């Protein structure tokens, strides 16, 4: 599924391994939309169907389970795993780096269905076989112990301080709703990128209708202590990331700033 920057990369590298068929292509829509399950052709004959559940750069989220029964589903959940409750059962393989919601960079979480561990992969060196890592309890090579330790602390915080994934999901939903509301209420100033049905709770991407104002707005935000709102270098514009560690107070501070900026832009005409 080609839904944005990160799935494009996956497809590019998958082509080194074999033929790739694009089951859904979001390029013509400028990566504003996400596929619905009904939009996809049958993929049962494919080795697997791959998608990115949250396109971090475009701020587009796939909310439906893709692929009919019998499809092998492989999903990159790097930027939304553990941001809300979700069922892992329908997936064959889920992978996610840690550095968005789980912990520091250096750890990658892989959840694989047992049935795939016995598939023969004699052509691969042992370190590239998931079976090796399962058999050695993630200790086949020297693991990044400090990053794993911090990830454990984050998971404890999520369970004991936040109150679990349901509570985290509610907090994340409120944070995103607050920012999207500012964009929708000030649509004469801001242009939200994602189609409302595909809006990510993790990354809110948007532009100023008057693009010349982008750099000065980012500078004023920094002066107000709001850093890191520039869009990804490939897309430009603005991107607000609302990962688990971002508090509701921070989201509120940014929303108030964006409201004040919209009023000021209108006054300037
Ligand atoms: C959805 C997604 N997949 C993959 C990556 C690449 O991650 P890494 O830099 O840890 O390889 C990113 C990076 O932000 C991402 O957002």
Short mmCIF file of C-alpha atoms and ligand atoms in Angstrom, two decimals:
data_model
loop_
_atom_site.label_atom_id
_atom_site.label_comp_id
_atom_site.label_asym_id
_atom_site.label_seq_id
_atom_site.Cartn_x
_atom_site.Cartn_y
_atom_site.Cartn_z
CA UNK A 1 0.00 0.00 0.00
CA UNK A 2 1.53 3.29 -1.11
CA UNK A 3 0.16 5.92 1.25
CA UNK A 4 3.10 8.25 1.85
CA UNK A 5 6.80 8.82 2.43
CA UNK A 6 7.52 5.76 4.56
CA UNK A 7 5.53 3.24 2.54
CA UNK A 8 7.23 4.62 -0.58
CA UNK A 9 10.58 3.76 1.01
CA UNK A 10 9.38 0.27 1.92
CA UNK A 11 8.26 -0.36 -1.65
CA UNK A 12 11.54 0.94 -3.05
CA UNK A 13 13.53 -1.51 -0.93
CA UNK A 14 11.09 -4.42 -1.32
CA UNK A 15 11.81 -4.19 -5.05
CA UNK A 16 15.36 -5.33 -4.31
CA UNK A 17 13.85 -8.60 -3.06
CA UNK A 18 11.26 -9.34 -5.74
CA UNK A 19 8.31 -8.02 -7.73
CA UNK A 20 6.05 -5.57 -5.94
CA UNK A 21 2.45 -4.88 -6.87
CA UNK A 22 0.97 -1.62 -5.60
CA UNK A 23 -2.47 -2.51 -4.27
CA UNK A 24 -3.45 1.10 -3.53
CA UNK A 25 -1.72 4.26 -4.70
CA UNK A 26 -2.19 7.54 -2.86
CA UNK A 27 0.20 9.59 -4.99
CA UNK A 28 -2.43 11.16 -7.26
CA UNK A 29 -4.31 12.35 -4.21
CA UNK A 30 -1.09 13.95 -2.94
CA UNK A 31 -1.05 11.49 -0.02
CA UNK A 32 -4.02 13.10 1.69
CA UNK A 33 -6.15 9.97 1.94
CA UNK A 34 -5.88 6.47 3.35
CA UNK A 35 -7.24 3.32 1.75
CA UNK A 36 -10.47 1.71 2.89
CA UNK A 37 -10.54 -2.07 3.00
CA UNK A 38 -13.07 -2.14 0.15
CA UNK A 39 -10.70 -0.14 -2.11
CA UNK A 40 -8.10 -2.91 -2.30
CA UNK A 41 -8.05 -5.76 -4.81
CA UNK A 42 -7.69 -9.29 -3.40
CA UNK A 43 -4.10 -9.85 -2.25
CA UNK A 44 -4.28 -13.46 -1.14
CA UNK A 45 -1.97 -14.63 -3.90
CA UNK A 46 0.73 -12.18 -2.76
CA UNK A 47 3.40 -13.30 -0.29
CA UNK A 48 2.18 -10.51 1.97
CA UNK A 49 0.33 -7.20 2.04
CA UNK A 50 2.33 -4.40 3.65
CA UNK A 51 1.17 -1.05 4.91
CA UNK A 52 2.20 1.74 7.28
CA UNK A 53 -0.51 2.31 9.87
CA UNK A 54 0.49 5.92 10.47
CA UNK A 55 2.34 7.85 7.78
CA UNK A 56 4.48 10.03 10.01
CA UNK A 57 5.44 12.61 7.37
CA UNK A 58 2.01 13.26 5.84
CA UNK A 59 -0.01 12.71 9.01
CA UNK A 60 -2.25 10.12 7.37
CA UNK A 61 -3.54 7.10 9.29
CA UNK A 62 -4.96 3.82 7.99
CA UNK A 63 -7.79 2.99 10.35
CA UNK A 64 -9.32 -0.04 8.64
CA UNK A 65 -8.01 -3.57 8.65
CA UNK A 66 -6.81 -4.15 5.09
CA UNK A 67 -6.78 -7.45 3.21
CA UNK A 68 -9.48 -10.08 3.13
CA UNK A 69 -9.25 -13.23 5.24
CA UNK A 70 -6.22 -15.35 4.38
CA UNK A 71 -4.05 -12.34 3.50
CA UNK A 72 -0.65 -12.23 5.22
CA UNK A 73 -0.58 -8.79 6.80
CA UNK A 74 2.69 -6.99 7.60
CA UNK A 75 2.40 -3.55 9.16
CA UNK A 76 4.88 -0.82 10.10
CA UNK A 77 3.46 0.66 13.31
CA UNK A 78 6.53 2.76 14.12
CA UNK A 79 4.61 5.91 14.84
CA UNK A 80 1.43 4.66 16.47
CA UNK A 81 2.07 1.38 18.31
CA UNK A 82 0.87 1.80 21.93
CA UNK A 83 -0.73 5.18 21.25
CA UNK A 84 -4.18 3.61 21.77
CA UNK A 85 -5.67 0.14 22.29
CA UNK A 86 -5.45 -2.02 19.21
CA UNK A 87 -5.83 -5.68 18.45
CA UNK A 88 -2.65 -7.37 17.21
CA UNK A 89 -4.43 -10.65 16.42
CA UNK A 90 -5.22 -9.96 12.72
CA UNK A 91 -1.58 -9.25 11.85
CA UNK A 92 1.13 -11.67 10.82
CA UNK A 93 3.99 -9.33 11.53
CA UNK A 94 4.06 -5.93 13.19
CA UNK A 95 7.23 -3.91 13.53
CA UNK A 96 7.90 -0.58 15.16
CA UNK A 97 10.94 1.38 16.12
CA UNK A 98 10.84 2.67 19.67
CA UNK A 99 11.58 6.34 19.29
CA UNK A 100 8.06 7.70 18.91
CA UNK A 101 5.93 6.27 21.69
CA UNK A 102 7.96 3.53 23.34
CA UNK A 103 11.44 4.67 24.26
CA UNK A 104 14.77 5.73 22.79
CA UNK A 105 16.06 4.94 19.31
CA UNK A 106 17.96 1.68 18.99
CA UNK A 107 15.17 -0.76 19.86
CA UNK A 108 12.80 -2.23 17.30
CA UNK A 109 9.76 -4.17 18.44
CA UNK A 110 8.75 -7.10 16.25
CA UNK A 111 5.57 -9.07 16.88
CA UNK A 112 5.38 -12.11 14.65
CA UNK A 113 2.83 -14.88 14.44
CA UNK A 114 4.30 -18.24 15.38
CA UNK A 115 3.24 -19.80 12.10
CA UNK A 116 5.87 -17.77 10.26
CA UNK A 117 8.78 -18.90 12.40
CA UNK A 118 9.00 -22.27 10.72
CA UNK A 119 9.14 -20.93 7.20
CA UNK A 120 12.47 -22.02 5.71
CA UNK A 121 14.86 -19.14 5.21
CA UNK A 122 18.12 -20.97 4.63
CA UNK A 123 19.20 -18.32 2.18
CA UNK A 124 19.39 -15.77 4.99
CA UNK A 125 22.21 -15.46 7.50
CA UNK A 126 20.94 -16.44 10.97
CA UNK A 127 20.78 -12.87 12.26
CA UNK A 128 18.20 -11.99 9.62
CA UNK A 129 15.86 -14.85 10.59
CA UNK A 130 13.21 -13.99 13.18
CA UNK A 131 13.37 -17.56 14.42
CA UNK A 132 16.95 -16.96 15.59
CA UNK A 133 15.86 -14.03 17.73
CA UNK A 134 12.94 -15.91 19.22
CA UNK A 135 15.09 -18.93 20.06
CA UNK A 136 17.72 -16.72 21.69
CA UNK A 137 15.11 -14.64 23.52
CA UNK A 138 16.28 -11.44 21.78
CA UNK A 139 19.82 -12.12 23.01
CA UNK A 140 21.47 -13.56 19.88
CA UNK A 141 23.66 -10.53 19.41
CA UNK A 142 24.40 -7.92 22.08
CA UNK A 143 21.14 -6.02 22.56
CA UNK A 144 21.07 -2.26 23.28
CA UNK A 145 20.42 -2.83 26.97
CA UNK A 146 20.12 0.80 28.02
CA UNK A 147 17.53 1.57 25.33
CA UNK A 148 15.61 -1.58 26.32
CA UNK A 149 15.77 -0.58 29.99
CA UNK A 150 14.36 2.88 29.24
CA UNK A 151 11.64 1.28 27.12
CA UNK A 152 10.70 -0.84 30.15
CA UNK A 153 10.41 2.33 32.25
CA UNK A 154 8.21 3.96 29.59
CA UNK A 155 5.96 0.89 29.49
CA UNK A 156 5.61 0.98 33.29
CA UNK A 157 4.77 4.69 33.11
CA UNK A 158 2.16 3.92 30.47
CA UNK A 159 0.56 1.21 32.57
CA UNK A 160 0.85 2.64 36.08
CA UNK A 161 0.94 6.44 35.73
CA UNK A 162 -1.15 7.00 32.61
CA UNK A 163 -3.48 4.11 33.43
CA UNK A 164 -3.06 1.94 30.35
CA UNK A 165 -3.71 2.14 26.65
CA UNK A 166 -7.37 3.06 26.90
CA UNK A 167 -6.48 6.16 28.97
CA UNK A 168 -3.55 6.96 26.64
CA UNK A 169 -5.80 6.69 23.60
CA UNK A 170 -8.32 9.10 25.12
CA UNK A 171 -5.59 11.63 25.93
CA UNK A 172 -4.17 11.36 22.41
CA UNK A 173 -7.62 11.73 20.86
CA UNK A 174 -8.27 14.92 22.87
CA UNK A 175 -4.87 16.42 21.99
CA UNK A 176 -5.35 15.83 18.27
CA UNK A 177 -8.98 17.00 18.31
CA UNK A 178 -7.89 20.28 19.92
CA UNK A 179 -5.32 21.03 17.22
CA UNK A 180 -7.55 19.94 14.31
CA UNK A 181 -10.32 22.14 15.71
CA UNK A 182 -8.06 25.20 15.49
CA UNK A 183 -7.21 24.34 11.88
CA UNK A 184 -10.85 23.79 10.93
CA UNK A 185 -12.07 26.94 12.68
CA UNK A 186 -9.36 29.01 11.01
CA UNK A 187 -9.45 27.42 7.58
CA UNK A 188 -8.97 30.84 5.96
CA UNK A 189 -5.45 30.87 7.46
CA UNK A 190 -4.51 27.17 7.78
CA UNK A 191 -4.83 24.35 5.26
CA UNK A 192 -4.93 20.95 6.99
CA UNK A 193 -3.21 18.34 4.82
CA UNK A 194 -4.97 15.05 5.56
CA UNK A 195 -8.49 14.28 4.45
CA UNK A 196 -10.65 14.38 7.63
CA UNK A 197 -11.33 10.61 7.36
CA UNK A 198 -7.59 9.88 7.30
CA UNK A 199 -6.38 12.27 9.99
CA UNK A 200 -3.58 10.97 12.15
CA UNK A 201 -3.78 11.36 15.92
CA UNK A 202 0.01 11.42 16.09
CA UNK A 203 1.09 13.89 13.40
CA UNK A 204 -1.00 16.89 12.42
CA UNK A 205 0.27 18.31 9.13
CA UNK A 206 -0.85 21.63 7.69
CA UNK A 207 0.21 24.69 5.75
CA UNK A 208 -0.33 28.39 5.98
CA UNK A 209 -2.42 29.57 3.05
CA UNK A 210 0.12 32.35 2.75
CA UNK A 211 3.27 30.21 2.65
CA UNK A 212 5.62 33.20 3.06
CA UNK A 213 4.45 33.38 6.66
CA UNK A 214 5.69 29.88 7.55
CA UNK A 215 9.28 30.64 8.60
CA UNK A 216 8.31 33.73 10.70
CA UNK A 217 5.57 31.69 12.42
CA UNK A 218 8.04 28.92 13.28
CA UNK A 219 10.42 31.57 14.69
CA UNK A 220 7.66 33.12 16.83
CA UNK A 221 6.67 29.67 18.05
CA UNK A 222 10.25 29.01 19.14
CA UNK A 223 10.29 32.30 21.03
CA UNK A 224 7.16 31.11 22.82
CA UNK A 225 8.91 27.84 23.71
CA UNK A 226 7.11 25.75 21.08
CA UNK A 227 9.79 23.91 19.15
CA UNK A 228 9.82 21.29 16.40
CA UNK A 229 6.73 22.30 14.42
CA UNK A 230 8.39 22.60 11.00
CA UNK A 231 7.14 20.05 8.48
CA UNK A 232 9.30 17.15 7.31
CA UNK A 233 11.98 18.31 4.85
CA UNK A 234 10.27 16.38 2.04
CA UNK A 235 6.92 18.14 2.46
CA UNK A 236 7.55 21.56 4.05
CA UNK A 237 4.73 23.36 5.82
CA UNK A 238 4.09 22.52 9.45
CA UNK A 239 3.82 19.29 11.38
CA UNK A 240 2.84 18.89 15.00
CA UNK A 241 3.72 15.55 16.52
CA UNK A 242 1.59 14.49 19.46
CA UNK A 243 3.27 11.30 20.64
CA UNK A 244 2.47 9.81 24.04
CA UNK A 245 5.04 11.99 25.85
CA UNK A 246 3.36 15.23 24.69
CA UNK A 247 1.06 16.42 27.46
CA UNK A 248 -2.42 17.86 27.02
CA UNK A 249 -1.05 21.13 28.45
CA UNK A 250 1.53 21.28 25.66
CA UNK A 251 -1.14 20.62 23.02
CA UNK A 252 -3.30 23.33 24.59
CA UNK A 253 -0.39 25.82 24.59
CA UNK A 254 0.19 25.16 20.89
CA UNK A 255 -3.52 25.39 20.05
CA UNK A 256 -3.76 28.77 21.82
CA UNK A 257 -0.65 29.97 19.97
CA UNK A 258 -2.10 28.91 16.59
CA UNK A 259 -5.39 30.65 17.41
CA UNK A 260 -3.57 33.88 18.27
CA UNK A 261 -1.51 33.58 15.07
CA UNK A 262 -4.68 33.19 13.00
CA UNK A 263 -6.18 36.35 14.54
CA UNK A 264 -2.93 38.25 13.91
CA UNK A 265 -2.78 37.03 10.28
CA UNK A 266 -6.34 38.29 9.71
CA UNK A 267 -5.49 41.68 11.23
CA UNK A 268 -2.48 41.94 8.92
CA UNK A 269 -4.87 41.17 6.05
C1 LIG B 1 6.44 4.96 9.97
C2 LIG B 1 7.95 4.95 9.96
N1 LIG B 1 8.59 3.87 9.51
C3 LIG B 1 9.94 3.82 9.49
C4 LIG B 1 10.70 4.88 9.92
C5 LIG B 1 12.20 4.75 9.89
O1 LIG B 1 12.66 4.57 11.18
P1 LIG B 1 14.19 4.42 11.54
O2 LIG B 1 14.80 5.76 11.27
O3 LIG B 1 14.19 4.05 12.99
O4 LIG B 1 14.74 3.35 10.66
C6 LIG B 1 10.09 6.04 10.39
C7 LIG B 1 10.88 7.19 10.88
O5 LIG B 1 10.39 8.17 11.36
C8 LIG B 1 8.67 6.07 10.43
O6 LIG B 1 8.02 7.15 10.89
#
